[in-house]
Amino acid sequence: MEKGHYRKMDKAVQTVETVAIRFAGDSGDGMQLTGTQFSDTTALAGNDLATFPDFPAEIRAPAGSLAGVSGFQINFSSVAVHTPGDQPDVLVAMNPAALRVNLPDLRHGGILIANSEQFTKKNLKRAGYEANPLEDGTLKNYRVFSADITGMTLKSIEELRLNTRAAVRCKNFFALGLVYWLYNRDMAHTEGWINNKFKEPLLAQANLRALRAGYNFGETTEMFEQHYEVQRAQIEPGVYRSITGNEALGLGFLAAAELSGLGLFLGSYPITPASDILHFLARHKGLGVRTFQAEDEIAAACAAIGAAYAGGLALTTTSGPGLALKAEAIGLAHILEVPLVIVDVQRGGPSTGLPTKTEQADLMQALFGRNGEAPVPVVAPQSAGDCFYTAIEACRIAIRYMTPVLLLSDGYIANSSEPWPIPDMSKIPPIDVQFRTDPEGYMPYQRDKRGARPWAIPGVPGLEHRIGGLEKEDLTGDISYDPQNHERMVKLRSEKVMNVAADLPPTEVFGDESGTLVVGWGSTFGAIRAGVQQMRARGHKIAHVHLRHLHPFKRDLSDVIGRYERVLVPELNNGQLVKLLRSAFLVDAVSLPKIEGQPYKEREIVEALATHLEAN
Amino acid sequence: MEKGHYRKMDKAVQTVETVAIRFAGDSGDGMQLTGTQFSDTTALAGNDLATFPDFPAEIRAPAGSLAGVSGFQINFSSVAVHTPGDQPDVLVAMNPAALRVNLPDLRHGGILIANSEQFTKKNLKRAGYEANPLEDGTLKNYRVFSADITGMTLKSIEELRLNTRAAVRCKNFFALGLVYWLYNRDMAHTEGWINNKFKEPLLAQANLRALRAGYNFGETTEMFEQHYEVQRAQIEPGVYRSITGNEALGLGFLAAAELSGLGLFLGSYPITPASDILHFLARHKGLGVRTFQAEDEIAAACAAIGAAYAGGLALTTTSGPGLALKAEAIGLAHILEVPLVIVDVQRGGPSTGLPTKTEQADLMQALFGRNGEAPVPVVAPQSAGDCFYTAIEACRIAIRYMTPVLLLSDGYIANSSEPWPIPDMSKIPPIDVQFRTDPEGYMPYQRDKRGARPWAIPGVPGLEHRIGGLEKEDLTGDISYDPQNHERMVKLRSEKVMNVAADLPPTEVFGDESGTLVVGWGSTFGAIRAGVQQMRARGHKIAHVHLRHLHPFKRDLSDVIGRYERVLVPELNNGQLVKLLRSAFLVDAVSLPKIEGQPYKEREIVEALATHLEAN
Amino acid sequence: MAHSVYPAVTHTDPSGQTKKDFASDVDPRWCPGCGDYSILAQVQKVLPGLGIPKENYVFVSGIGCSSRFPYYMDTYGIHSIHGRGPAFATGIKSQRPDLSVWLITGDGDGLSIGGNHFIHLMRRNVDVNVLLFNNRIYGLTKGQYSPTSQLGTKAKSTPMGSIDYPLDPIHVALGAGATFVARTLDTHLKHLPEILKRGAEHKGTSFIEIYQNCPIFNDGEFVQLTDKTRREDTTLELEHGKPMRFGKQREKGIVLDGSLNPQVVDVAEVGEDRLMVFDETNEMCSLVVSRLTGPDVPTPIGVMRAVERPTYEHLLNEQLTTAGHAAGKGVQDLLNQGKWVVT
Amino acid sequence: MAHSVYPAVTHTDPSGQTKKDFASDVDPRWCPGCGDYSILAQVQKVLPGLGIPKENYVFVSGIGCSSRFPYYMDTYGIHSIHGRGPAFATGIKSQRPDLSVWLITGDGDGLSIGGNHFIHLMRRNVDVNVLLFNNRIYGLTKGQYSPTSQLGTKAKSTPMGSIDYPLDPIHVALGAGATFVARTLDTHLKHLPEILKRGAEHKGTSFIEIYQNCPIFNDGEFVQLTDKTRREDTTLELEHGKPMRFGKQREKGIVLDGSLNPQVVDVAEVGEDRLMVFDETNEMCSLVVSRLTGPDVPTPIGVMRAVERPTYEHLLNEQLTTAGHAAGKGVQDLLNQGKWVVT
Ligand SMILES: Cc1ncc(C[n+]2csc(CCOP(=O)(O)OP(=O)(O)O)c2C)c(N)n1
Ligand SMILES: Cc1ncc(C[n+]2csc(CCOP(=O)(O)OP(=O)(O)O)c2C)c(N)n1
Ligand code: SF4
Ligand code: SF4
Ligand SMILES: [Mg+2]
Ligand SMILES: [Mg+2]
């Protein structure tokens, strides 16, 4: 198919360092797709970048309503990028609702591209506008480019005689083409993608034409006097791909299966925003993956425990309410001492809460949400790409220590994407699995030096044994009600979990060696790191430690924290990690909570830090 | 029926202050019954007392096995009694297994009464004895009274011609009679009870005769040279009864229903040791109680929430694993803001753990075992009788603050009993309930000054409204995804729960105003109080604060704790309250854990305190 | 024990109620063309005529597209948690038998995570009206297969096709001993309200399965049954006490063969007398009809079973009354049991 | 993707296995006279003869008296959590189709808290042998009524009698689409092992309900069926392809009346030809027989339904194989998808 038929550029090109663009429209407008295409092209162009898709609630809202607005933000730069950007420089608003929801975030002086065709009386009313903001001066602080995107799209594909509904649907590609022009991008990637994606040649044609029409409109219209360019970033040479957190988790578990030689078993029950891990792994049965969509979260966890007992690499994935349901099963896995990885992709709570929004409010549940003394290791990835390594580490710990391990991701890293250096599987150390086969002297609860018991799976003659949820006699695993034995077993299990810290490298500290320490965990990494950098640039003595291990803490953490005068803890919850730090280290750590269902912005981190650092 | 036909006493009577007796035998031997009878009689005699039934595992163990041993301990005294006693002074061992399990606890020099008939080769072997301990000198440190209790029982009822099985079953009453004699007790209460209980006159006769035969045996046998007497205690005059924790909870909820004018609804699923609350309330439908045995714990909690929405005083009762299952429902109740009381009668964990044993290891689960930010008030009774008042208080808080409230009891107070001054219902302040009826300006999530929303129940015209687990808009309760609204709502709900502390009286401190502070919660009250008293007697500066409110803490607790140099926290877990205190008050509180499935003994508390106080 | 705190209310007069009274001011948020709209409209149409004051209705639901239903009804309602709706409904109705309780659930909500509560509701025969919107897919979570999805369904979690044999909600309900079981279609505007009415009038759990189209994730699943041009040939409208006939001219009928399997026959050929007569109170008849599935036989719609059995809340109330007569005066009496006096 | 870490084992020779090999060294802890003892003995007797090496057996259970069963078997086993046994069994069998998986459950474990997992196991047809010990009571928690307790049962939680209509496990299993459904009696030492064997041989979920006496909390519940002097008159032993006869002289038989209701007749009077012939593969037949209850009809025991349908783990394995052929070489290939190079 024809390629590259768009006009030669002759307008001025201005180079800028960092740009954030937000595409926003109705749920049906294809904004997620548009954003992803722009991201991929931008990655190929060699910028550093980060993205943030912000879905509306799970259920489809009425067309044109505020609740139905779907957004996708990308931040790209010629220097390193930590977050999807605070305030977009460019907002593409496909309808009045999208404008209303997103305008407050647009930087003053930023570019607004609006699809004027959608600014009808009816739509304005739905969005709660009394007058047309494109006309009433409301937008005087922005550079407004209002154009009939729908009309121009239809025009550009007129000759193809598509039905109107299908034709109108091409308008997101028009918008994409326009933005491509604005940032001087090559469209080859998207063109290839369109050709691949639309099996129906007519549809492929239509979308290609709309794309190019958008590009050409930028070049020809008098609205735009110039366009922009973001230079390649100084990116470490290597092989890259774009990845979201949920994909990275899926790939990480596949990698762990390969590295251990075990067959992967996933027991799961669909729930936003964790379902995509199930969808991803279900597509890879060819790698020996068994995915089981259970009747509920309890069955999902229990089936995984069964698979673990039977010798599988067992996994169960869910989000907050589902983790609550798995509590009893995790307690059983703890006392059975079988390897199991539980993934909680946290979302806004409590209860059903804000199912499509992000939050870090399941930390305490992960640590303590079970009856009796049932500690388990808890780890958290700090970015989309990091999910891959965290998944492998969780499996490694689970197998090495014969224990359930909880992995806390969240809705933000689950869906946001970043360019990611592709790991070389041959360089990742294998996961050592030793199944017990020798019946001689076999005792189900005899421990190795780490405190782990042997993994003896059904089918091996002479190792027949029964395990269960009642307290077990040390070594033999027989049921025991002996008081001293119970205390010993509770402590042995707890110590085993604490031993995980023995394998861990020292805490990495970014920044100064004294002054203020900012401690974070999970998905806030990028915002905190950027914020701390800014504060250092302002001359503050400040450092950042980001915890991947929430239980047990690394052994040197106490010393590290002890070096600082002040400890600040930004979290997307009402103050959870801060409680753990205060309790463990008796440090007067101060919570910087954000509970809005949204990730921390760099600016917010800076402001929060500044209140504490610049007030005194 | 004939009464009081037992021989006149003429042996010497020695007065003692405090005695602990343990009755131990096979599960089938009726030791719980024997113990209860002795307790009731002792209470009627005016002693202070405390009891501790120690059941074997839920399932019946083979006759004569160690696992099948059932014990009941009573501690009675002419002075105040705090616990069931550390080391029994008297052990009644109905078979070798009972001896083996319980002998280690018997005080040196204590009295052992053994049923020699059961010390057969077979039974000795089952209990793991190679030789007969009654004969091989093993027991030289005790005063052993070995007698053929079975034989003498059979003899005493020979003429009644019962079948042997039924006849043998009377032997516990023989043993009881003997102990009655030993402590110079009046048997009228037990005689009355037998006449009442056994509808079959022949059986009543048999048990009465066995009882008296035991008594007479004590009087006539040369084994015993004297018997003992424990004087009336200085007990506050008043009307008393004997009560267990589970009964007191049941009565407390009935009282709360009466005090509030609400209909009580209990949704529950059987689980040891909570089931008796369900059994108790199911017997009182005449007071308007609706008990619902649900298909599982989740349904039990959800049905209760439904009943609360409909205007009932809603309750759900369970133990640890069941609480884990209710987590999601409690999160919903939190965000709905409906009144609900959840009782967790804690047992040994993790997982199925030690189902008939006691533990305090669900504290963290109670506070944090839910997804998202979902705090609820948590209260814990400190004794069997205190369960009554705690139940009422939990209901009062639930209704006043429109919130779920968690009440943490445990297996020990659930089953142990104490003489209890019967409350006068007319002196307990009513629970004020205000159902909303006025449609004018009604908004489901408009709060009063405490932060509570109105309770508007179906059936009232004009108040129709929908509530659910999605985040709600402030005031209206409509679904809202607005970021700021979410943060506001999380904080409003959390603050409302913190407001509970506003109604609470100041912390009661027992003991010194500085020095060491011992902080406990729940069922360890008696042992800690006694231990602290002993340490004060030894000259230590020490005080005791016992927390009934685990969340929120009382507002003055910070100040109270601040007055002491050292804080020690004995708990029946691996250190949970201590974590909360460290985190909340940055105090280097030290944990004194006991994780044996058994209550703390006074001696153990003293020893644990001494290690800290006398080492430095 | 007078429970005196309950508000004494004057009920509104149900005779004046209209459809509009039952529409809340929240705009429904379903996708364009979703079958849920039609069901909502029919429910709002039927309710006013049932003679129950509006304030006495409670709509309970779990989680799912279908479970958003209560928000659109201007009645009392709880949008609860996934799968547990039956338990909430049981609590409400047990505590307040005076209310008219409706449960809205989906095939995932009701038969996946909620399957156990579902069967226990049926067996207890709590007087709740259950509407299960069966679209054979998970709508809200964007297109995974459900327990009612046909074998081989390619959905997000089953890219190679589902391998779990589906449950038939009607079979499950009959297996649980339900006293009222029916099936209807989202867009059958004559049938749906009739069945809703029958269900509402039944004392005890009324289970109504509604085949519902999800145009986004499972479009056309029931089109052969709902399409007006084919409907009369593909469905069999059950009528109590009548021979089982269907077809545009009601020319086809059902007979049982020697192996008790239902067969389609030409009525003219075999004569109406030989047709199976449908009896909604006969369990065997209900069972046989419930198994009518497959390409060669019509899909039965209508009331498949309706029998009387005392409801849970009725029996509970009876126990309270009986016990009430035997009981003492109040809690103080209970407290005093086993008392002794220390002077 | 060779999963090379799995131990390569030489299986023991099953032909030499004896009952003793299957008894663990733990003493059973049931009450004297409990029906569980008899079931345990029969299982230990049947297993050695099934031609499966001992190390390939896994016994899974939930919580309850019955659920202690695995401890007494010298095989692999999990005593899991209350009601979730079917899920553990599904995980084990899905991961390791080579194992022989047995699930032991009670009427509370299997049908109260575990009811949903129970029906989903059946519908998926995972090849697990399910033995449900139905004593119509909660034994382990000391005597509350269960979902199978008869209406009016006075138990600890129902001092005035239970008001929830019981579930019949067989009805539930049939409603869930189970492929093998049977009923037998704890102390019927001829029948029980036969049924166990049939169940073990069936590919797919084999559901066997065993009426079990709990002498402590529900003594004599099934005595009219188990008492040897009455057994032949009160039970009906189902035989595939045979007319349904029972009685000491097999003098009584079952016919279907016009309303499809089974009736007891005198065979001599009506003739054997008119008797209903039992066909375990015919769903209608299974349904009709499953509804035989009440004082006037015998209680059917034996295999009530047995049909073939691909098992869950078989279909899963097939998908793995099919996908395996299409898949790339390994994870590195997947990682590389969509890659670009920065130089
Ligand atoms: C405990 C829990 N698990 C999972 C989910 C996610 N979830 C919400 S609705 C749903 C299934 C919806 O399917 P169905 O009941 O068929 O309703 P529909 O959307 O098709 O109407 C799931 C899995 C949840 N909200 N809560
Ligand atoms: C989550 C949970 N809830 C409740 C219990 C308590 N419990 C143990 S067994 C049981 C019921 C046992 O009845 P059944 O399954 O019929 O077995 P049986 O003892 O009669 O053999 C209950 C309620 C538990 N162990 N775990
Ligand atoms: S996803 Fe399907 S069921 Fe849900 S609202 Fe849309 S069309 Fe209806
Ligand atoms: S309680 Fe009943 S079922 Fe349990 S072991 Fe005893 S007799 Fe058997
Ligand atoms: Mg659905
Ligand atoms: Mg049972």
PDB file of C-alpha atoms in Angstrom, chain D residues 259-341:
ATOM      1  CA  SER D 259     -47.998 -37.089  35.117  1.00  0.00           C
ATOM      2  CA  LEU D 260     -44.496 -38.518  34.936  1.00  0.00           C
ATOM      3  CA  ASN D 261     -44.535 -39.274  38.640  1.00  0.00           C
ATOM      4  CA  PRO D 262     -42.953 -42.548  39.672  1.00  0.00           C
ATOM      5  CA  GLN D 263     -45.295 -44.988  41.430  1.00  0.00           C
ATOM      6  CA  VAL D 264     -44.589 -48.175  43.310  1.00  0.00           C
ATOM      7  CA  VAL D 265     -46.396 -51.197  41.896  1.00  0.00           C
ATOM      8  CA  ASP D 266     -46.619 -54.903  42.512  1.00  0.00           C
ATOM      9  CA  VAL D 267     -44.622 -56.505  39.727  1.00  0.00           C
ATOM     10  CA  ALA D 268     -46.771 -59.593  39.695  1.00  0.00           C
ATOM     11  CA  GLU D 269     -49.785 -57.401  39.123  1.00  0.00           C
ATOM     12  CA  VAL D 270     -48.601 -55.107  36.363  1.00  0.00           C
ATOM     13  CA  GLY D 271     -45.935 -57.261  34.729  1.00  0.00           C
ATOM     14  CA  GLU D 272     -42.247 -56.470  34.448  1.00  0.00           C
ATOM     15  CA  ASP D 273     -42.676 -55.031  30.975  1.00  0.00           C
ATOM     16  CA  ARG D 274     -44.489 -52.011  32.273  1.00  0.00           C
ATOM     17  CA  LEU D 275     -41.733 -51.131  34.735  1.00  0.00           C
ATOM     18  CA  MET D 276     -39.523 -48.189  34.087  1.00  0.00           C
ATOM     19  CA  VAL D 277     -36.177 -49.303  32.721  1.00  0.00           C
ATOM     20  CA  PHE D 278     -33.275 -47.468  34.235  1.00  0.00           C
ATOM     21  CA  ASP D 279     -30.845 -45.810  31.853  1.00  0.00           C
ATOM     22  CA  GLU D 280     -27.957 -44.017  33.503  1.00  0.00           C
ATOM     23  CA  THR D 281     -27.113 -42.197  30.273  1.00  0.00           C
ATOM     24  CA  ASN D 282     -30.565 -40.720  29.833  1.00  0.00           C
ATOM     25  CA  GLU D 283     -30.838 -37.357  31.550  1.00  0.00           C
ATOM     26  CA  MET D 284     -34.636 -37.490  31.941  1.00  0.00           C
ATOM     27  CA  CYS D 285     -34.344 -40.885  33.492  1.00  0.00           C
ATOM     28  CA  SER D 286     -31.721 -39.659  35.942  1.00  0.00           C
ATOM     29  CA  LEU D 287     -33.848 -36.669  36.848  1.00  0.00           C
ATOM     30  CA  VAL D 288     -36.954 -38.734  37.427  1.00  0.00           C
ATOM     31  CA  VAL D 289     -35.120 -41.237  39.586  1.00  0.00           C
ATOM     32  CA  SER D 290     -33.377 -38.500  41.543  1.00  0.00           C
ATOM     33  CA  ARG D 291     -36.770 -37.203  42.644  1.00  0.00           C
ATOM     34  CA  LEU D 292     -37.794 -40.522  44.189  1.00  0.00           C
ATOM     35  CA  THR D 293     -38.228 -39.500  47.800  1.00  0.00           C
ATOM     36  CA  GLY D 294     -40.811 -39.718  50.471  1.00  0.00           C
ATOM     37  CA  PRO D 295     -42.239 -42.354  52.724  1.00  0.00           C
ATOM     38  CA  ASP D 296     -44.060 -44.265  49.992  1.00  0.00           C
ATOM     39  CA  VAL D 297     -41.226 -44.811  47.568  1.00  0.00           C
ATOM     40  CA  PRO D 298     -37.857 -46.456  47.991  1.00  0.00           C
ATOM     41  CA  THR D 299     -34.685 -44.367  48.091  1.00  0.00           C
ATOM     42  CA  PRO D 300     -32.605 -44.993  45.003  1.00  0.00           C
ATOM     43  CA  ILE D 301     -28.985 -45.958  45.545  1.00  0.00           C
ATOM     44  CA  GLY D 302     -26.338 -46.680  42.965  1.00  0.00           C
ATOM     45  CA  VAL D 303     -25.213 -44.834  39.877  1.00  0.00           C
ATOM     46  CA  MET D 304     -27.889 -42.332  38.938  1.00  0.00           C
ATOM     47  CA  ARG D 305     -26.110 -40.813  36.000  1.00  0.00           C
ATOM     48  CA  ALA D 306     -23.008 -41.664  33.982  1.00  0.00           C
ATOM     49  CA  VAL D 307     -22.190 -40.012  30.684  1.00  0.00           C
ATOM     50  CA  GLU D 308     -18.983 -39.166  28.867  1.00  0.00           C
ATOM     51  CA  ARG D 309     -17.854 -35.619  28.241  1.00  0.00           C
ATOM     52  CA  PRO D 310     -14.284 -34.411  27.721  1.00  0.00           C
ATOM     53  CA  THR D 311     -12.662 -33.503  30.998  1.00  0.00           C
ATOM     54  CA  TYR D 312     -11.430 -30.027  31.831  1.00  0.00           C
ATOM     55  CA  GLU D 313      -7.805 -31.048  32.112  1.00  0.00           C
ATOM     56  CA  HIS D 314      -7.986 -32.911  28.828  1.00  0.00           C
ATOM     57  CA  LEU D 315      -9.247 -29.858  26.974  1.00  0.00           C
ATOM     58  CA  LEU D 316      -6.673 -27.712  28.729  1.00  0.00           C
ATOM     59  CA  ASN D 317      -3.876 -30.044  27.719  1.00  0.00           C
ATOM     60  CA  GLU D 318      -5.129 -29.988  24.164  1.00  0.00           C
ATOM     61  CA  GLN D 319      -4.949 -26.211  24.103  1.00  0.00           C
ATOM     62  CA  LEU D 320      -1.414 -26.294  25.455  1.00  0.00           C
ATOM     63  CA  THR D 321      -0.407 -28.726  22.748  1.00  0.00           C
ATOM     64  CA  THR D 322      -2.074 -26.804  19.936  1.00  0.00           C
ATOM     65  CA  ALA D 323      -0.617 -23.513  21.121  1.00  0.00           C
ATOM     66  CA  GLY D 324       2.760 -25.106  21.656  1.00  0.00           C
ATOM     67  CA  HIS D 325       3.014 -25.948  17.994  1.00  0.00           C
ATOM     68  CA  ALA D 326       2.234 -22.391  17.006  1.00  0.00           C
ATOM     69  CA  ALA D 327       4.417 -20.719  19.620  1.00  0.00           C
ATOM     70  CA  GLY D 328       7.878 -19.281  19.240  1.00  0.00           C
ATOM     71  CA  LYS D 329      10.956 -20.599  20.887  1.00  0.00           C
ATOM     72  CA  GLY D 330      10.650 -19.039  24.263  1.00  0.00           C
ATOM     73  CA  VAL D 331      10.318 -15.982  26.371  1.00  0.00           C
ATOM     74  CA  GLN D 332      13.117 -14.087  24.639  1.00  0.00           C
ATOM     75  CA  ASP D 333      11.099 -14.092  21.419  1.00  0.00           C
ATOM     76  CA  LEU D 334       8.136 -12.688  23.235  1.00  0.00           C
ATOM     77  CA  LEU D 335      10.226 -10.028  24.900  1.00  0.00           C
ATOM     78  CA  ASN D 336      11.583  -8.994  21.545  1.00  0.00           C
ATOM     79  CA  GLN D 337       8.175  -8.290  20.077  1.00  0.00           C
ATOM     80  CA  GLY D 338       7.878  -4.678  18.975  1.00  0.00           C
ATOM     81  CA  LYS D 339      11.523  -4.003  19.635  1.00  0.00           C
ATOM     82  CA  TRP D 340      13.599  -1.142  18.282  1.00  0.00           C
ATOM     83  CA  VAL D 341      17.280  -0.464  18.502  1.00  0.00           C
TER      84      VAL D 341
END
